[in-house]
Amino acid sequence: MRTTPAGRARPRFRARPAGRLIAVLASAALVAALPQPALASGADPAVDRPVTAEEQEVIDLKLANSPVNPGPLVFGAEPLQDVRTAAGAASADASCAISPQEATAMTLAPVWPEVGAGSPGAPSPMTLSRYDNQDTLYDPARRDGLFFNPGVGLWQMDSAGLGAHNTAGEAIDTAWVAGFVAPYIVDRYCAAITRGSTAPAARATAWRDWNACADGSCDNVYWRAYNSGVTPDAGVGRLGGAEPRTCVFEGVGHDCLFVDTAAAEGGNWWTRPGSGRSPVPHPFYVFRSEAGGVTREVRSWLAEDSGAGTHVTVTRPFGANARGGLTWADGAGVCDTTADRGDC
């Protein structure tokens, strides 16, 4: 799935998100990359563009993997608290009647169809997209493990839509991403209710950005979460196994996140090479860069992590779809000042 607004200050991974204002601003700039079929009563009035054959193939693969394990719903303990906090705030600010419990269940509902893959355990906040394989996402030299996964995290924030204005690090961080997703979903739900939708149709509208919800799976999960609750797993933290670091890149300091799929907490089905079409990337650093009036997402692989023989960096301007907006470069690498490693 998919953003934040371009004007948001660079986050520190220890900070909690501001929440509602982010969603209001981002929803105004939303670009939906893989639109769902038109919904019934209360459908979003925006006009869909045609879905390409390649996009439809991705949608079909997601739907094929959307069935949810019939056992108890399990979610990381810290991520669950982040969702409850964000959903409670969204409920309090909502323009329609929605309880914190309803807002929490509605926010959680897309996760299992999107990234659960039928697994009984807690989904991983580090989950990287598994179905995209467009040529433009690969390192131009096609070196192993140098690949830009466009969908990131529990809600698969995708650079083609809701992830256009955030980094992979923010999409992984459940404190940040729940602060975006919860008010975004609640706002869309209330807007549909105001237009006269029934509650089921309004929920469908609220989940419209998540392709795995197209077959009704999310409403099923909503009622399971609402009626039976969610079991917390203390072994899954808000960063899903990714590690906050401080980095220097080209002489500028950044708060960065070190993402190593081998350390993923929670469901790790997606870390197996045969689990989807997308390559599993080598460990990389990710951070937000502000330079020349342009905000960019930067992902950087150290030579010692990738085996590429050189440091490799890819940048994506905020607002750009990674499938056509990436710039790759060899040479300069990250100096990880926390672990004292890299291009120092």
Tab-separated table of N, CA, C and O in Angstrom, residues 102-203:
chain	number	residue	atom	x	y	z
A	102	GLU	N	-14.016	0.542	17.028
A	102	GLU	CA	-14.304	0.431	15.595
A	102	GLU	C	-13.138	0.980	14.767
A	102	GLU	O	-12.734	0.377	13.761
A	103	ALA	N	-12.600	2.125	15.184
A	103	ALA	CA	-11.489	2.731	14.443
A	103	ALA	C	-10.258	1.835	14.476
A	103	ALA	O	-9.534	1.710	13.476
A	104	THR	N	-10.013	1.177	15.606
A	104	THR	CA	-8.870	0.266	15.716
A	104	THR	C	-9.040	-0.920	14.787
A	104	THR	O	-8.126	-1.281	14.030
A	105	ALA	N	-10.207	-1.551	14.825
A	105	ALA	CA	-10.455	-2.710	13.962
A	105	ALA	C	-10.396	-2.324	12.495
A	105	ALA	O	-9.889	-3.085	11.654
A	106	MET	N	-10.892	-1.139	12.165
A	106	MET	CA	-10.895	-0.684	10.778
A	106	MET	C	-9.465	-0.416	10.290
A	106	MET	O	-9.122	-0.695	9.137
A	107	THR	N	-8.623	0.115	11.172
A	107	THR	CA	-7.229	0.388	10.814
A	107	THR	C	-6.436	-0.898	10.653
A	107	THR	O	-5.593	-1.020	9.745
A	108	LEU	N	-6.697	-1.872	11.482
A	108	LEU	CA	-5.968	-3.144	11.428
A	108	LEU	C	-6.393	-4.019	10.253
A	108	LEU	O	-5.594	-4.823	9.749
A	109	ALA	N	-7.626	-3.882	9.811
A	109	ALA	CA	-8.217	-4.843	8.875
A	109	ALA	C	-7.405	-5.110	7.605
A	109	ALA	O	-7.319	-6.261	7.167
A	110	PRO	N	-6.796	-4.103	6.958
A	110	PRO	CA	-6.070	-4.413	5.715
A	110	PRO	C	-4.776	-5.195	5.911
A	110	PRO	O	-4.255	-5.776	4.952
A	111	VAL	N	-4.234	-5.208	7.120
A	111	VAL	CA	-2.883	-5.740	7.312
A	111	VAL	C	-2.781	-7.215	6.962
A	111	VAL	O	-1.917	-7.630	6.185
A	112	TRP	N	-3.664	-8.030	7.537
A	112	TRP	CA	-3.532	-9.473	7.305
A	112	TRP	C	-3.775	-9.858	5.850
A	112	TRP	O	-3.009	-10.652	5.289
A	113	PRO	N	-4.783	-9.324	5.176
A	113	PRO	CA	-4.923	-9.636	3.750
A	113	PRO	C	-3.744	-9.148	2.922
A	113	PRO	O	-3.355	-9.798	1.940
A	114	GLU	N	-3.149	-8.013	3.290
A	114	GLU	CA	-2.042	-7.459	2.517
A	114	GLU	C	-0.744	-8.225	2.729
A	114	GLU	O	-0.029	-8.518	1.776
A	115	VAL	N	-0.396	-8.531	3.984
A	115	VAL	CA	0.939	-9.083	4.254
A	115	VAL	C	0.933	-10.355	5.096
A	115	VAL	O	1.999	-10.891	5.395
A	116	GLY	N	-0.247	-10.849	5.477
A	116	GLY	CA	-0.289	-12.033	6.332
A	116	GLY	C	0.032	-13.323	5.617
A	116	GLY	O	0.594	-14.253	6.187
A	117	ALA	N	-0.356	-13.426	4.341
A	117	ALA	CA	-0.120	-14.626	3.516
A	117	ALA	C	-0.601	-15.904	4.204
A	117	ALA	O	-0.013	-16.967	4.024
A	118	GLY	N	-1.662	-15.795	5.005
A	118	GLY	CA	-2.218	-16.966	5.661
A	118	GLY	C	-1.449	-17.450	6.861
A	118	GLY	O	-1.795	-18.480	7.452
A	119	SER	N	-0.403	-16.738	7.267
A	119	SER	CA	0.421	-17.167	8.401
A	119	SER	C	-0.324	-16.956	9.716
A	119	SER	O	-1.075	-15.999	9.859
A	120	PRO	N	-0.093	-17.827	10.716
A	120	PRO	CA	-0.798	-17.685	11.995
A	120	PRO	C	-0.188	-16.644	12.920
A	120	PRO	O	-0.833	-16.198	13.866
A	121	GLY	N	1.059	-16.236	12.680
A	121	GLY	CA	1.736	-15.322	13.583
A	121	GLY	C	1.475	-13.868	13.269
A	121	GLY	O	0.677	-13.516	12.386
A	122	ALA	N	2.167	-13.006	13.994
A	122	ALA	CA	2.025	-11.558	13.808
A	122	ALA	C	2.707	-11.127	12.515
A	122	ALA	O	3.839	-11.520	12.244
A	123	PRO	N	2.058	-10.321	11.693
A	123	PRO	CA	2.714	-9.786	10.493
A	123	PRO	C	3.907	-8.915	10.877
A	123	PRO	O	3.909	-8.282	11.937
A	124	SER	N	4.910	-8.865	10.019
A	124	SER	CA	6.126	-8.113	10.328
A	124	SER	C	6.045	-6.672	9.852
A	124	SER	O	5.756	-6.416	8.672
A	125	PRO	N	6.355	-5.697	10.745
A	125	PRO	CA	6.409	-4.303	10.310
A	125	PRO	C	7.464	-4.047	9.223
A	125	PRO	O	7.402	-3.033	8.539
A	126	MET	N	8.428	-4.966	9.064
A	126	MET	CA	9.485	-4.791	8.073
A	126	MET	C	9.084	-5.315	6.696
A	126	MET	O	9.857	-5.189	5.741
A	127	THR	N	7.915	-5.894	6.547
A	127	THR	CA	7.537	-6.559	5.298
A	127	THR	C	7.788	-5.678	4.076
A	127	THR	O	7.359	-4.527	4.019
A	128	LEU	N	8.486	-6.251	3.078
A	128	LEU	CA	8.777	-5.573	1.822
A	128	LEU	C	7.991	-6.239	0.703
A	128	LEU	O	7.768	-7.447	0.728
A	129	SER	N	7.587	-5.454	-0.277
A	129	SER	CA	6.704	-5.946	-1.339
A	129	SER	C	7.288	-7.167	-2.035
A	129	SER	O	8.491	-7.267	-2.242
A	130	ARG	N	6.383	-8.079	-2.450
A	130	ARG	CA	6.826	-9.347	-3.015
A	130	ARG	C	6.329	-9.586	-4.432
A	130	ARG	O	6.667	-10.601	-5.034
A	131	TYR	N	5.546	-8.682	-5.001
A	131	TYR	CA	4.916	-8.992	-6.276
A	131	TYR	C	5.365	-8.097	-7.425
A	131	TYR	O	5.131	-8.410	-8.582
A	132	ASP	N	6.020	-6.981	-7.121
A	132	ASP	CA	6.503	-6.094	-8.186
A	132	ASP	C	7.835	-6.605	-8.736
A	132	ASP	O	8.708	-7.025	-7.976
A	133	ASN	N	7.992	-6.546	-10.041
A	133	ASN	CA	9.294	-6.893	-10.632
A	133	ASN	C	9.590	-6.076	-11.888
A	133	ASN	O	10.281	-6.534	-12.788
A	134	GLN	N	9.067	-4.851	-11.929
A	134	GLN	CA	9.323	-3.994	-13.078
A	134	GLN	C	10.822	-3.722	-13.216
A	134	GLN	O	11.540	-3.561	-12.219
A	135	ASP	N	11.296	-3.635	-14.429
A	135	ASP	CA	12.718	-3.421	-14.698
A	135	ASP	C	13.242	-2.165	-14.023
A	135	ASP	O	14.400	-2.117	-13.598
A	136	THR	N	12.404	-1.140	-13.919
A	136	THR	CA	12.842	0.145	-13.378
A	136	THR	C	13.097	0.110	-11.875
A	136	THR	O	13.623	1.071	-11.317
A	137	LEU	N	12.747	-0.977	-11.199
A	137	LEU	CA	12.993	-1.102	-9.765
A	137	LEU	C	14.332	-1.767	-9.460
A	137	LEU	O	14.780	-1.777	-8.312
A	138	TYR	N	14.968	-2.320	-10.491
A	138	TYR	CA	16.249	-3.003	-10.322
A	138	TYR	C	17.413	-2.033	-10.484
A	138	TYR	O	17.332	-1.052	-11.235
A	139	ASP	N	18.501	-2.340	-9.793
A	139	ASP	CA	19.766	-1.695	-10.088
A	139	ASP	C	20.034	-1.845	-11.586
A	139	ASP	O	19.860	-2.940	-12.137
A	140	PRO	N	20.397	-0.773	-12.294
A	140	PRO	CA	20.590	-0.870	-13.745
A	140	PRO	C	21.572	-1.949	-14.171
A	140	PRO	O	21.441	-2.505	-15.269
A	141	ALA	N	22.541	-2.275	-13.295
A	141	ALA	CA	23.503	-3.327	-13.628
A	141	ALA	C	22.987	-4.717	-13.267
A	141	ALA	O	23.682	-5.715	-13.492
A	142	ARG	N	21.781	-4.773	-12.688
A	142	ARG	CA	21.143	-6.047	-12.323
A	142	ARG	C	21.989	-6.862	-11.353
A	142	ARG	O	22.030	-8.089	-11.402
A	143	ARG	N	22.676	-6.163	-10.428
A	143	ARG	CA	23.447	-6.869	-9.414
A	143	ARG	C	22.510	-7.465	-8.368
A	143	ARG	O	21.504	-6.859	-8.007
A	144	ASP	N	22.851	-8.621	-7.896
A	144	ASP	CA	21.997	-9.373	-6.982
A	144	ASP	C	21.670	-8.573	-5.727
A	144	ASP	O	22.557	-7.972	-5.109
A	145	GLY	N	20.383	-8.569	-5.344
A	145	GLY	CA	19.959	-7.978	-4.086
A	145	GLY	C	19.898	-6.474	-4.051
A	145	GLY	O	19.667	-5.890	-2.981
A	146	LEU	N	20.115	-5.812	-5.190
A	146	LEU	CA	19.985	-4.353	-5.256
A	146	LEU	C	18.683	-4.052	-5.977
A	146	LEU	O	18.620	-3.965	-7.202
A	147	PHE	N	17.637	-3.899	-5.184
A	147	PHE	CA	16.273	-3.780	-5.703
A	147	PHE	C	15.496	-2.854	-4.788
A	147	PHE	O	15.613	-2.920	-3.564
A	148	PHE	N	14.676	-1.973	-5.384
A	148	PHE	CA	13.875	-1.010	-4.625
A	148	PHE	C	12.462	-1.552	-4.480
A	148	PHE	O	11.654	-1.476	-5.411
A	149	ASN	N	12.167	-2.140	-3.325
A	149	ASN	CA	10.809	-2.624	-3.071
A	149	ASN	C	9.890	-1.430	-2.858
A	149	ASN	O	10.075	-0.657	-1.909
A	150	PRO	N	8.877	-1.232	-3.704
A	150	PRO	CA	8.057	-0.024	-3.609
A	150	PRO	C	7.022	-0.046	-2.493
A	150	PRO	O	6.632	1.006	-1.982
A	151	GLY	N	6.537	-1.221	-2.101
A	151	GLY	CA	5.565	-1.328	-1.018
A	151	GLY	C	6.266	-1.754	0.258
A	151	GLY	O	7.023	-2.722	0.253
A	152	VAL	N	6.029	-1.048	1.358
A	152	VAL	CA	6.784	-1.292	2.585
A	152	VAL	C	5.863	-1.278	3.801
A	152	VAL	O	4.959	-0.442	3.911
A	153	GLY	N	6.109	-2.204	4.725
A	153	GLY	CA	5.466	-2.171	6.025
A	153	GLY	C	4.156	-2.923	6.096
A	153	GLY	O	3.715	-3.572	5.146
A	154	LEU	N	3.513	-2.840	7.251
A	154	LEU	CA	2.280	-3.574	7.511
A	154	LEU	C	1.156	-3.158	6.577
A	154	LEU	O	0.309	-3.966	6.205
A	155	TRP	N	1.143	-1.885	6.195
A	155	TRP	CA	0.094	-1.384	5.297
A	155	TRP	C	0.605	-1.227	3.862
A	155	TRP	O	-0.062	-0.632	3.043
A	156	GLN	N	1.809	-1.744	3.590
A	156	GLN	CA	2.392	-1.709	2.246
A	156	GLN	C	2.284	-0.327	1.610
A	156	GLN	O	1.744	-0.155	0.516
A	157	MET	N	2.801	0.652	2.318
A	157	MET	CA	2.807	2.019	1.809
A	157	MET	C	3.606	2.044	0.515
A	157	MET	O	4.798	1.767	0.500
A	158	ASP	N	2.947	2.347	-0.595
A	158	ASP	CA	3.542	2.233	-1.918
A	158	ASP	C	3.835	3.601	-2.502
A	158	ASP	O	2.994	4.500	-2.432
A	159	SER	N	5.017	3.732	-3.109
A	159	SER	CA	5.411	5.031	-3.663
A	159	SER	C	4.494	5.497	-4.782
A	159	SER	O	4.515	6.671	-5.164
A	160	ALA	N	3.672	4.612	-5.322
A	160	ALA	CA	2.728	4.998	-6.374
A	160	ALA	C	1.455	5.604	-5.806
A	160	ALA	O	0.598	6.046	-6.561
A	161	GLY	N	1.298	5.621	-4.490
A	161	GLY	CA	0.072	6.147	-3.912
A	161	GLY	C	0.306	6.698	-2.526
A	161	GLY	O	0.935	7.732	-2.345
A	162	LEU	N	-0.161	6.003	-1.495
A	162	LEU	CA	-0.074	6.525	-0.135
A	162	LEU	C	1.353	6.615	0.391
A	162	LEU	O	1.599	7.254	1.403
A	163	GLY	N	2.297	5.972	-0.265
A	163	GLY	CA	3.691	6.049	0.174
A	163	GLY	C	4.524	7.016	-0.625
A	163	GLY	O	5.746	6.977	-0.566
A	164	ALA	N	3.884	7.911	-1.363
A	164	ALA	CA	4.616	8.823	-2.238
A	164	ALA	C	5.473	9.823	-1.470
A	164	ALA	O	6.472	10.302	-1.985
A	165	HIS	N	5.084	10.130	-0.222
A	165	HIS	CA	5.778	11.172	0.524
A	165	HIS	C	6.306	10.668	1.864
A	165	HIS	O	6.330	11.402	2.859
A	166	ASN	N	6.726	9.424	1.917
A	166	ASN	CA	7.424	8.922	3.101
A	166	ASN	C	8.526	7.973	2.664
A	166	ASN	O	8.556	7.508	1.522
A	167	THR	N	9.426	7.695	3.559
A	167	THR	CA	10.504	6.751	3.283
A	167	THR	C	10.103	5.354	3.741
A	167	THR	O	9.125	5.172	4.477
A	168	ALA	N	10.898	4.367	3.343
A	168	ALA	CA	10.676	3.005	3.826
A	168	ALA	C	10.815	2.942	5.339
A	168	ALA	O	10.116	2.184	6.011
A	169	GLY	N	11.714	3.752	5.893
A	169	GLY	CA	11.892	3.754	7.342
A	169	GLY	C	10.644	4.192	8.066
A	169	GLY	O	10.272	3.625	9.108
A	170	GLU	N	9.954	5.182	7.550
A	170	GLU	CA	8.719	5.654	8.177
A	170	GLU	C	7.597	4.642	7.979
A	170	GLU	O	6.756	4.457	8.871
A	171	ALA	N	7.559	3.983	6.829
A	171	ALA	CA	6.535	2.978	6.577
A	171	ALA	C	6.706	1.767	7.480
A	171	ALA	O	5.729	1.100	7.843
A	172	ILE	N	7.946	1.463	7.857
A	172	ILE	CA	8.211	0.353	8.776
A	172	ILE	C	7.825	0.726	10.198
A	172	ILE	O	7.261	-0.098	10.940
A	173	ASP	N	8.099	1.938	10.604
A	173	ASP	CA	7.885	2.399	11.975
A	173	ASP	C	6.392	2.501	12.283
A	173	ASP	O	5.695	3.400	11.808
A	174	THR	N	5.873	1.589	13.112
A	174	THR	CA	4.426	1.555	13.336
A	174	THR	C	3.919	2.771	14.096
A	174	THR	O	2.748	3.147	13.955
A	175	ALA	N	4.777	3.419	14.882
A	175	ALA	CA	4.338	4.650	15.546
A	175	ALA	C	4.057	5.718	14.502
A	175	ALA	O	3.059	6.450	14.589
A	176	TRP	N	4.917	5.814	13.508
A	176	TRP	CA	4.715	6.814	12.451
A	176	TRP	C	3.554	6.423	11.543
A	176	TRP	O	2.649	7.212	11.298
A	177	VAL	N	3.589	5.206	11.027
A	177	VAL	CA	2.634	4.834	9.986
A	177	VAL	C	1.213	4.687	10.535
A	177	VAL	O	0.247	5.031	9.862
A	178	ALA	N	1.062	4.212	11.771
A	178	ALA	CA	-0.282	4.148	12.353
A	178	ALA	C	-0.855	5.554	12.512
A	178	ALA	O	-2.052	5.770	12.342
A	179	GLY	N	0.024	6.521	12.821
A	179	GLY	CA	-0.414	7.907	12.945
A	179	GLY	C	-0.868	8.500	11.631
A	179	GLY	O	-1.583	9.509	11.610
A	180	PHE	N	-0.462	7.889	10.533
A	180	PHE	CA	-0.972	8.306	9.221
A	180	PHE	C	-2.205	7.497	8.824
A	180	PHE	O	-3.225	8.041	8.423
A	181	VAL	N	-2.114	6.170	8.919
A	181	VAL	CA	-3.152	5.301	8.370
A	181	VAL	C	-4.473	5.429	9.127
A	181	VAL	O	-5.547	5.476	8.511
A	182	ALA	N	-4.423	5.464	10.463
A	182	ALA	CA	-5.674	5.490	11.233
A	182	ALA	C	-6.546	6.697	10.880
A	182	ALA	O	-7.729	6.532	10.531
A	183	PRO	N	-6.039	7.934	10.930
A	183	PRO	CA	-6.910	9.064	10.560
A	183	PRO	C	-7.271	9.065	9.093
A	183	PRO	O	-8.350	9.529	8.720
A	184	TYR	N	-6.400	8.536	8.238
A	184	TYR	CA	-6.724	8.476	6.813
A	184	TYR	C	-7.941	7.582	6.585
A	184	TYR	O	-8.893	7.950	5.883
A	185	ILE	N	-7.935	6.403	7.183
A	185	ILE	CA	-9.055	5.472	7.036
A	185	ILE	C	-10.323	6.044	7.666
A	185	ILE	O	-11.414	5.987	7.073
A	186	VAL	N	-10.205	6.589	8.865
A	186	VAL	CA	-11.381	7.144	9.547
A	186	VAL	C	-11.964	8.318	8.760
A	186	VAL	O	-13.187	8.433	8.612
A	187	ASP	N	-11.110	9.176	8.220
A	187	ASP	CA	-11.602	10.317	7.437
A	187	ASP	C	-12.362	9.849	6.196
A	187	ASP	O	-13.419	10.397	5.852
A	188	ARG	N	-11.830	8.832	5.511
A	188	ARG	CA	-12.509	8.324	4.315
A	188	ARG	C	-13.832	7.655	4.676
A	188	ARG	O	-14.825	7.785	3.955
A	189	TYR	N	-13.845	6.945	5.774
A	189	TYR	CA	-15.071	6.301	6.243
A	189	TYR	C	-16.145	7.357	6.542
A	189	TYR	O	-17.283	7.259	6.065
A	190	CYS	N	-15.750	8.392	7.283
A	190	CYS	CA	-16.723	9.422	7.658
A	190	CYS	C	-17.196	10.209	6.444
A	190	CYS	O	-18.379	10.577	6.357
A	191	ALA	N	-16.301	10.451	5.497
A	191	ALA	CA	-16.714	11.162	4.287
A	191	ALA	C	-17.769	10.359	3.531
A	191	ALA	O	-18.744	10.917	3.005
A	192	ALA	N	-17.594	9.035	3.478
A	192	ALA	CA	-18.577	8.189	2.797
A	192	ALA	C	-19.897	8.157	3.561
A	192	ALA	O	-20.981	8.194	2.961
A	193	ILE	N	-19.823	8.080	4.881
A	193	ILE	CA	-21.043	8.119	5.698
A	193	ILE	C	-21.796	9.425	5.461
A	193	ILE	O	-23.026	9.437	5.296
A	194	THR	N	-21.062	10.526	5.403
A	194	THR	CA	-21.680	11.832	5.174
A	194	THR	C	-22.367	11.894	3.812
A	194	THR	O	-23.401	12.548	3.647
A	195	ARG	N	-21.813	11.182	2.824
A	195	ARG	CA	-22.424	11.149	1.490
A	195	ARG	C	-23.616	10.203	1.427
A	195	ARG	O	-24.243	10.066	0.381
A	196	GLY	N	-23.899	9.507	2.519
A	196	GLY	CA	-25.072	8.648	2.557
A	196	GLY	C	-24.793	7.177	2.457
A	196	GLY	O	-25.722	6.371	2.321
A	197	SER	N	-23.529	6.748	2.532
A	197	SER	CA	-23.199	5.330	2.457
A	197	SER	C	-23.705	4.576	3.686
A	197	SER	O	-23.805	5.132	4.781
A	198	THR	N	-23.956	3.306	3.485
A	198	THR	CA	-24.140	2.416	4.618
A	198	THR	C	-22.771	2.176	5.244
A	198	THR	O	-21.730	2.427	4.621
A	199	ALA	N	-22.750	1.678	6.469
A	199	ALA	CA	-21.474	1.428	7.144
A	199	ALA	C	-20.595	0.431	6.373
A	199	ALA	O	-19.395	0.675	6.204
A	200	PRO	N	-21.125	-0.703	5.870
A	200	PRO	CA	-20.271	-1.616	5.110
A	200	PRO	C	-19.681	-0.972	3.855
A	200	PRO	O	-18.503	-1.174	3.540
A	201	ALA	N	-20.484	-0.195	3.143
A	201	ALA	CA	-19.979	0.472	1.947
A	201	ALA	C	-18.949	1.526	2.304
A	201	ALA	O	-17.962	1.727	1.579
A	202	ALA	N	-19.150	2.210	3.430
A	202	ALA	CA	-18.182	3.229	3.864
A	202	ALA	C	-16.863	2.588	4.252
A	202	ALA	O	-15.786	3.136	3.974
A	203	ARG	N	-16.922	1.418	4.884
A	203	ARG	CA	-15.667	0.721	5.207
A	203	ARG	C	-14.945	0.313	3.926
A	203	ARG	O	-13.715	0.440	3.819
